[in-house]
mmCIF file of C-alpha atoms in Angstrom:
data_model
loop_
_atom_site.group_PDB
_atom_site.id
_atom_site.type_symbol
_atom_site.label_atom_id
_atom_site.label_comp_id
_atom_site.label_asym_id
_atom_site.label_seq_id
_atom_site.Cartn_x
_atom_site.Cartn_y
_atom_site.Cartn_z
ATOM 1 C CA MET A 1160 -7.907 -7.328 3.959
ATOM 2 C CA MET A 1161 -8.636 -8.928 0.771
ATOM 3 C CA LYS A 1162 -6.833 -10.812 -1.624
ATOM 4 C CA CYS A 1163 -6.182 -9.640 -5.206
ATOM 5 C CA TYR A 1164 -4.836 -11.815 -7.880
ATOM 6 C CA VAL A 1165 -3.357 -10.294 -11.281
ATOM 7 C CA VAL A 1166 -3.472 -13.163 -14.034
ATOM 8 C CA ASP A 1167 -2.398 -12.867 -17.537
ATOM 9 C CA ALA A 1168 -4.932 -14.081 -19.687
ATOM 10 C CA PHE A 1169 -5.043 -15.486 -23.261
ATOM 11 C CA THR A 1170 -1.109 -16.457 -22.794
ATOM 12 C CA LYS A 1171 1.274 -19.243 -21.073
ATOM 13 C CA GLU A 1172 3.921 -16.759 -20.187
ATOM 14 C CA VAL A 1173 3.889 -13.731 -17.808
ATOM 15 C CA PHE A 1174 4.480 -10.234 -19.019
ATOM 16 C CA LYS A 1175 2.114 -11.569 -22.319
ATOM 17 C CA GLY A 1176 -1.614 -11.670 -22.719
ATOM 18 C CA ASN A 1177 -3.808 -9.603 -20.987
ATOM 19 C CA PRO A 1178 -3.487 -8.612 -17.310
ATOM 20 C CA ALA A 1179 -6.713 -8.734 -15.288
ATOM 21 C CA ALA A 1180 -6.961 -8.281 -11.516
ATOM 22 C CA VAL A 1181 -9.199 -10.682 -9.572
ATOM 23 C CA CYS A 1182 -11.015 -10.311 -6.040
ATOM 24 C CA VAL A 1183 -12.634 -13.150 -4.622
ATOM 25 C CA LEU A 1184 -15.109 -11.696 -2.047
ATOM 26 C CA ASP A 1185 -16.930 -13.764 0.751
ATOM 27 C CA LEU A 1186 -19.339 -10.534 0.544
ATOM 28 C CA TRP A 1187 -20.141 -7.853 -1.916
ATOM 29 C CA ILE A 1188 -18.334 -4.675 -0.704
ATOM 30 C CA PRO A 1189 -19.886 -1.163 -1.802
ATOM 31 C CA ASP A 1190 -19.613 -0.153 -5.569
ATOM 32 C CA GLU A 1191 -17.912 3.136 -4.717
ATOM 33 C CA LEU A 1192 -15.108 0.694 -3.223
ATOM 34 C CA MET A 1193 -14.931 -1.606 -6.403
ATOM 35 C CA GLN A 1194 -14.778 1.302 -8.614
ATOM 36 C CA ARG A 1195 -11.734 2.902 -6.697
ATOM 37 C CA ILE A 1196 -9.943 -0.515 -6.569
ATOM 38 C CA ALA A 1197 -10.338 -0.624 -10.350
ATOM 39 C CA MET A 1198 -8.771 2.636 -10.779
ATOM 40 C CA GLU A 1199 -5.965 2.008 -8.080
ATOM 41 C CA ASN A 1200 -5.300 -1.132 -10.030
ATOM 42 C CA ASN A 1201 -5.137 0.663 -13.115
ATOM 43 C CA LEU A 1202 -5.572 -2.195 -15.176
ATOM 44 C CA SER A 1203 -7.932 -2.498 -18.085
ATOM 45 C CA GLU A 1204 -10.293 -4.750 -15.598
ATOM 46 C CA THR A 1205 -10.842 -5.856 -11.911
ATOM 47 C CA ALA A 1206 -13.136 -8.496 -11.738
ATOM 48 C CA PHE A 1207 -14.966 -9.068 -8.214
ATOM 49 C CA THR A 1208 -16.839 -12.348 -7.811
ATOM 50 C CA VAL A 1209 -18.702 -13.429 -5.203
ATOM 51 C CA LYS A 1210 -20.565 -17.352 -4.857
ATOM 52 C CA GLU A 1211 -24.133 -17.582 -4.884
ATOM 53 C CA GLY A 1212 -25.350 -20.938 -4.416
ATOM 54 C CA ASP A 1213 -23.927 -23.268 -6.953
ATOM 55 C CA ALA A 1214 -22.564 -20.421 -9.392
ATOM 56 C CA TYR A 1215 -20.607 -16.956 -9.118
ATOM 57 C CA ARG A 1216 -21.692 -13.531 -9.446
ATOM 58 C CA LEU A 1217 -19.291 -11.739 -11.324
ATOM 59 C CA ARG A 1218 -18.861 -7.938 -12.307
ATOM 60 C CA TRP A 1219 -16.028 -6.369 -13.968
ATOM 61 C CA PHE A 1220 -14.787 -2.810 -13.589
ATOM 62 C CA THR A 1221 -12.519 -0.629 -15.581
ATOM 63 C CA PRO A 1222 -10.771 2.468 -14.375
ATOM 64 C CA GLY A 1223 -13.589 4.093 -15.920
ATOM 65 C CA GLY A 1224 -16.585 2.235 -15.063
ATOM 66 C CA GLU A 1225 -18.310 -0.907 -14.630
ATOM 67 C CA ILE A 1226 -18.920 -2.768 -17.922
ATOM 68 C CA ASP A 1227 -21.194 -5.162 -19.144
ATOM 69 C CA LEU A 1228 -19.107 -8.019 -20.700
ATOM 70 C CA CYS A 1229 -15.255 -8.808 -20.307
ATOM 71 C CA GLY A 1230 -13.656 -11.689 -21.558
ATOM 72 C CA HIS A 1231 -10.385 -11.839 -20.419
ATOM 73 C CA ALA A 1232 -11.199 -10.800 -16.986
ATOM 74 C CA THR A 1233 -13.497 -14.101 -16.873
ATOM 75 C CA LEU A 1234 -10.868 -16.272 -17.681
ATOM 76 C CA ALA A 1235 -8.672 -14.833 -15.392
ATOM 77 C CA THR A 1236 -11.454 -15.424 -12.674
ATOM 78 C CA ALA A 1237 -11.849 -18.895 -13.545
ATOM 79 C CA TYR A 1238 -8.175 -19.373 -13.866
ATOM 80 C CA VAL A 1239 -8.082 -18.171 -9.923
ATOM 81 C CA LEU A 1240 -11.023 -20.322 -8.871
ATOM 82 C CA ALA A 1241 -9.622 -23.354 -10.760
ATOM 83 C CA HIS A 1242 -5.977 -22.927 -8.932
ATOM 84 C CA PHE A 1243 -6.790 -21.369 -5.656
ATOM 85 C CA VAL A 1244 -10.460 -21.625 -4.444
ATOM 86 C CA ALA A 1245 -12.200 -24.838 -5.825
ATOM 87 C CA PRO A 1246 -9.558 -27.014 -7.568
ATOM 88 C CA GLU A 1247 -11.780 -29.761 -7.728
ATOM 89 C CA GLU A 1248 -14.738 -28.081 -10.039
ATOM 90 C CA GLN A 1249 -14.344 -28.681 -13.692
ATOM 91 C CA VAL A 1250 -17.007 -26.063 -14.671
ATOM 92 C CA PHE A 1251 -17.479 -22.448 -13.248
ATOM 93 C CA ARG A 1252 -21.104 -20.849 -14.068
ATOM 94 C CA PHE A 1253 -20.991 -16.805 -13.761
ATOM 95 C CA GLN A 1254 -24.063 -15.100 -13.329
ATOM 96 C CA THR A 1255 -23.235 -11.340 -14.939
ATOM 97 C CA MET A 1256 -24.718 -8.429 -16.751
ATOM 98 C CA SER A 1257 -24.702 -10.532 -19.678
ATOM 99 C CA GLY A 1258 -26.274 -13.471 -18.599
ATOM 100 C CA GLU A 1259 -24.980 -16.876 -17.662
ATOM 101 C CA LEU A 1260 -21.434 -17.671 -18.673
ATOM 102 C CA VAL A 1261 -19.939 -20.719 -18.598
ATOM 103 C CA VAL A 1262 -16.219 -21.470 -18.231
ATOM 104 C CA SER A 1263 -15.041 -25.283 -18.688
ATOM 105 C CA ARG A 1264 -11.516 -26.814 -18.213
ATOM 106 C CA ASP A 1265 -9.992 -28.160 -21.413
ATOM 107 C CA GLY A 1266 -6.884 -29.726 -20.148
ATOM 108 C CA GLU A 1267 -4.613 -26.735 -19.437
ATOM 109 C CA ARG A 1268 -6.860 -24.513 -21.295
ATOM 110 C CA LEU A 1269 -9.928 -22.959 -20.418
ATOM 111 C CA SER A 1270 -13.018 -22.554 -22.615
ATOM 112 C CA MET A 1271 -15.948 -19.892 -22.150
ATOM 113 C CA ASP A 1272 -19.344 -19.861 -23.658
ATOM 114 C CA PHE A 1273 -20.007 -16.045 -24.342
ATOM 115 C CA PRO A 1274 -22.992 -14.344 -26.206
ATOM 116 C CA ALA A 1275 -22.195 -13.464 -29.721
ATOM 117 C CA TYR A 1276 -23.037 -9.695 -30.631
ATOM 118 C CA GLU A 1277 -25.426 -9.470 -33.679
ATOM 119 C CA MET A 1278 -23.099 -7.439 -36.202
ATOM 120 C CA LYS A 1279 -24.836 -4.985 -38.400
ATOM 121 C CA GLU A 1280 -22.761 -3.455 -41.409
ATOM 122 C CA ILE A 1281 -22.517 0.066 -41.544
ATOM 123 C CA PRO A 1282 -21.071 2.646 -44.053
ATOM 124 C CA VAL A 1283 -17.472 3.409 -43.919
ATOM 125 C CA THR A 1284 -16.598 7.077 -42.888
ATOM 126 C CA ASP A 1285 -13.896 9.588 -43.644
ATOM 127 C CA ALA A 1286 -14.085 9.935 -39.657
ATOM 128 C CA MET A 1287 -13.106 6.317 -39.409
ATOM 129 C CA ALA A 1288 -10.355 6.342 -41.870
ATOM 130 C CA ALA A 1289 -8.910 9.679 -40.034
ATOM 131 C CA VAL A 1290 -9.069 8.201 -36.513
ATOM 132 C CA ILE A 1291 -7.425 4.771 -37.642
ATOM 133 C CA GLY A 1292 -5.031 6.406 -40.352
ATOM 134 C CA ALA A 1293 -6.048 3.962 -42.789
ATOM 135 C CA ARG A 1294 -9.379 3.420 -44.980
ATOM 136 C CA PRO A 1295 -11.421 0.651 -43.762
ATOM 137 C CA ALA A 1296 -12.946 -2.015 -46.413
ATOM 138 C CA ALA A 1297 -15.850 -2.576 -44.279
ATOM 139 C CA ALA A 1298 -17.232 -1.155 -40.640
ATOM 140 C CA TYR A 1299 -19.856 -3.163 -38.363
ATOM 141 C CA MET A 1300 -21.746 -2.222 -35.466
ATOM 142 C CA GLY A 1301 -22.857 -4.074 -32.239
ATOM 143 C CA ARG A 1302 -21.965 -2.719 -29.041
ATOM 144 C CA ASP A 1303 -18.586 -1.802 -30.090
ATOM 145 C CA LEU A 1304 -17.171 -0.470 -33.719
ATOM 146 C CA VAL A 1305 -15.417 -3.130 -35.920
ATOM 147 C CA CYS A 1306 -13.358 -1.731 -38.701
ATOM 148 C CA VAL A 1307 -12.126 -4.494 -41.071
ATOM 149 C CA LEU A 1308 -8.731 -3.327 -42.870
ATOM 150 C CA PRO A 1309 -7.278 -4.235 -45.982
ATOM 151 C CA ALA A 1310 -4.125 -6.068 -44.663
ATOM 152 C CA GLU A 1311 -2.746 -7.493 -41.199
ATOM 153 C CA ASP A 1312 0.117 -4.830 -41.444
ATOM 154 C CA ASP A 1313 -2.359 -2.130 -41.494
ATOM 155 C CA VAL A 1314 -3.690 -3.621 -37.926
ATOM 156 C CA ARG A 1315 -0.314 -4.147 -36.701
ATOM 157 C CA GLN A 1316 1.102 -0.543 -37.935
ATOM 158 C CA ALA A 1317 -1.814 1.330 -36.716
ATOM 159 C CA GLN A 1318 -1.428 4.303 -34.619
ATOM 160 C CA PRO A 1319 -4.956 5.721 -34.064
ATOM 161 C CA ASP A 1320 -6.022 9.389 -32.773
ATOM 162 C CA MET A 1321 -7.289 8.360 -29.091
ATOM 163 C CA GLU A 1322 -8.634 11.654 -28.563
ATOM 164 C CA ALA A 1323 -10.647 11.667 -31.988
ATOM 165 C CA MET A 1324 -11.590 8.169 -31.402
ATOM 166 C CA THR A 1325 -14.221 9.079 -28.605
ATOM 167 C CA SER A 1326 -16.095 10.793 -31.416
ATOM 168 C CA LEU A 1327 -16.831 7.445 -33.078
ATOM 169 C CA ASP A 1328 -19.871 5.579 -32.304
ATOM 170 C CA GLY A 1329 -19.640 2.106 -30.429
ATOM 171 C CA LEU A 1330 -18.081 1.587 -26.998
ATOM 172 C CA LEU A 1331 -14.696 0.266 -28.147
ATOM 173 C CA LEU A 1332 -13.021 0.341 -31.449
ATOM 174 C CA HIS A 1333 -11.625 -3.147 -33.034
ATOM 175 C CA ILE A 1334 -9.535 -3.000 -36.410
ATOM 176 C CA THR A 1335 -9.134 -6.298 -37.744
ATOM 177 C CA ALA A 1336 -7.934 -8.123 -40.952
ATOM 178 C CA LYS A 1337 -7.104 -11.485 -42.722
ATOM 179 C CA GLY A 1338 -4.180 -12.948 -40.962
ATOM 180 C CA ARG A 1339 -1.245 -14.585 -42.447
ATOM 181 C CA ASP A 1340 -0.790 -17.137 -39.848
ATOM 182 C CA TYR A 1341 -3.816 -16.923 -38.109
ATOM 183 C CA ASP A 1342 -7.639 -16.357 -39.184
ATOM 184 C CA CYS A 1343 -7.689 -12.965 -38.341
ATOM 185 C CA VAL A 1344 -5.510 -10.284 -36.388
ATOM 186 C CA SER A 1345 -6.927 -7.806 -34.398
ATOM 187 C CA ARG A 1346 -6.141 -4.769 -31.926
ATOM 188 C CA SER A 1347 -8.558 -3.157 -29.568
ATOM 189 C CA PHE A 1348 -9.067 0.394 -28.081
ATOM 190 C CA ALA A 1349 -11.324 1.667 -25.267
ATOM 191 C CA PRO A 1350 -10.398 5.363 -24.775
ATOM 192 C CA LYS A 1351 -14.200 6.060 -23.355
ATOM 193 C CA LEU A 1352 -13.301 3.653 -20.764
ATOM 194 C CA ASN A 1353 -9.774 5.265 -19.939
ATOM 195 C CA VAL A 1354 -7.896 2.273 -21.771
ATOM 196 C CA ALA A 1355 -6.169 3.388 -24.383
ATOM 197 C CA GLU A 1356 -5.191 -0.175 -25.877
ATOM 198 C CA ASP A 1357 -6.634 -3.320 -24.659
ATOM 199 C CA PRO A 1358 -3.952 -6.119 -25.229
ATOM 200 C CA VAL A 1359 -6.351 -9.135 -25.521
ATOM 201 C CA CYS A 1360 -9.826 -8.131 -25.766
ATOM 202 C CA GLY A 1361 -12.640 -11.408 -25.505
ATOM 203 C CA SER A 1362 -15.493 -9.175 -25.340
ATOM 204 C CA GLY A 1363 -14.234 -7.868 -28.839
ATOM 205 C CA HIS A 1364 -14.082 -11.391 -30.267
ATOM 206 C CA CYS A 1365 -17.613 -11.825 -29.630
ATOM 207 C CA HIS A 1366 -17.602 -8.819 -32.136
ATOM 208 C CA ILE A 1367 -14.831 -10.153 -34.588
ATOM 209 C CA VAL A 1368 -15.514 -13.836 -34.779
ATOM 210 C CA PRO A 1369 -18.933 -13.546 -36.281
ATOM 211 C CA ILE A 1370 -17.770 -11.169 -38.955
ATOM 212 C CA TRP A 1371 -15.019 -13.362 -39.540
ATOM 213 C CA ALA A 1372 -16.687 -16.756 -39.609
ATOM 214 C CA LYS A 1373 -19.160 -15.458 -42.098
ATOM 215 C CA ALA A 1374 -16.320 -14.235 -44.414
ATOM 216 C CA LEU A 1375 -14.353 -17.199 -44.146
ATOM 217 C CA GLY A 1376 -16.858 -19.615 -44.241
ATOM 218 C CA LYS A 1377 -16.025 -21.589 -41.458
ATOM 219 C CA ASP A 1378 -16.872 -21.899 -37.646
ATOM 220 C CA HIS A 1379 -13.664 -22.145 -35.975
ATOM 221 C CA ILE A 1380 -11.483 -19.208 -35.835
ATOM 222 C CA LYS A 1381 -7.964 -19.213 -34.720
ATOM 223 C CA ALA A 1382 -7.478 -15.296 -33.708
ATOM 224 C CA TYR A 1383 -4.423 -13.344 -32.538
ATOM 225 C CA GLN A 1384 -4.551 -9.920 -30.714
ATOM 226 C CA ALA A 1385 -1.589 -7.825 -32.370
ATOM 227 C CA SER A 1386 -1.150 -5.604 -29.264
ATOM 228 C CA LYS A 1387 2.585 -5.232 -27.971
ATOM 229 C CA ARG A 1388 1.960 -8.028 -25.438
ATOM 230 C CA GLY A 1389 -0.079 -10.320 -27.668
ATOM 231 C CA GLY A 1390 -2.334 -13.126 -27.265
ATOM 232 C CA GLU A 1391 -4.101 -15.992 -28.813
ATOM 233 C CA LEU A 1392 -7.873 -17.037 -28.810
ATOM 234 C CA TYR A 1393 -9.300 -20.203 -30.093
ATOM 235 C CA CYS A 1394 -12.863 -19.360 -31.039
ATOM 236 C CA LYS A 1395 -15.988 -21.260 -32.231
ATOM 237 C CA LEU A 1396 -19.015 -19.640 -33.332
ATOM 238 C CA ASP A 1397 -22.133 -21.408 -32.353
ATOM 239 C CA GLY A 1398 -25.301 -19.810 -33.770
ATOM 240 C CA SER A 1399 -25.599 -16.859 -31.176
ATOM 241 C CA ARG A 1400 -22.923 -18.128 -28.954
ATOM 242 C CA VAL A 1401 -19.086 -17.603 -28.995
ATOM 243 C CA THR A 1402 -16.612 -20.094 -27.390
ATOM 244 C CA LEU A 1403 -13.437 -18.399 -26.610
ATOM 245 C CA ALA A 1404 -10.648 -20.678 -25.308
ATOM 246 C CA GLY A 1405 -6.876 -19.841 -24.001
ATOM 247 C CA TYR A 1406 -4.494 -20.280 -21.572
ATOM 248 C CA ALA A 1407 -3.980 -18.088 -18.583
ATOM 249 C CA CYS A 1408 -0.775 -17.629 -15.832
ATOM 250 C CA LEU A 1409 -0.548 -16.158 -12.550
ATOM 251 C CA TYR A 1410 1.705 -12.823 -12.010
ATOM 252 C CA SER A 1411 0.883 -11.966 -8.672
ATOM 253 C CA ILE A 1412 -1.220 -12.239 -5.385
ATOM 254 C CA ALA A 1413 -1.424 -9.312 -3.003
ATOM 255 C CA GLU A 1414 -3.259 -8.068 -0.253
ATOM 256 C CA LEU A 1415 -5.721 -5.194 -0.365
ATOM 257 C CA HIS A 1416 -5.596 -2.632 2.805
ATOM 258 C CA VAL A 1417 -8.763 -1.136 2.142
ATOM 259 C CA GLY A 1418 -10.276 -0.800 5.462
ATOM 260 C CA ILE A 1419 -12.889 -3.415 5.239
#
């Protein structure tokens, strides 16, 4: 048996933010088993971590496969370690497919140091407009496609075509606009990973924050993910890095009977 924690990330309240499952392992289990657990959990991300020396090796699995970077599941993993595994530690270092990620305690908030994606502006296409249901004012490409919409309500009210979305370039699609109460509002979609809408996407903000920091002429960005669950991210752009800070709360602890 292994323990599996479910943590709502980027929120102070359960049923909000983005839920991630976290499995803290003594030794690695087969990749196939990790993938099957992620599929059974059916959350946008299941994180697996093993302590290696002074750091932790961290991997993230969606129901559709392993991914190279996930913010909310990293925040959730740090929360589990801070509250249940190593409560005396103030800093957690994770070795990942995206290099070393450092999460620090900031009072009750957790602050993550992530790589910023280099965003290249690309032409807006009719296909983007057709998928989103609104014509973007601008579009950018990193790992993911980011479409900047004219207004916050365009983001909140969008009902994109998930099937057609898979024909667009980029791993995920993020739609974003300047916010009324926040610097920016965004939504994130990942049908290529068998996730329709990601409630709060940390790696997405590694794309979104560089765009808004440049557009608004400021390094500190307070961002809101305008999904049904909603979530707040306190962001800072520092050169090629993005600090993503937020809260998290525990939803459940389960024992997985998977025969290991």
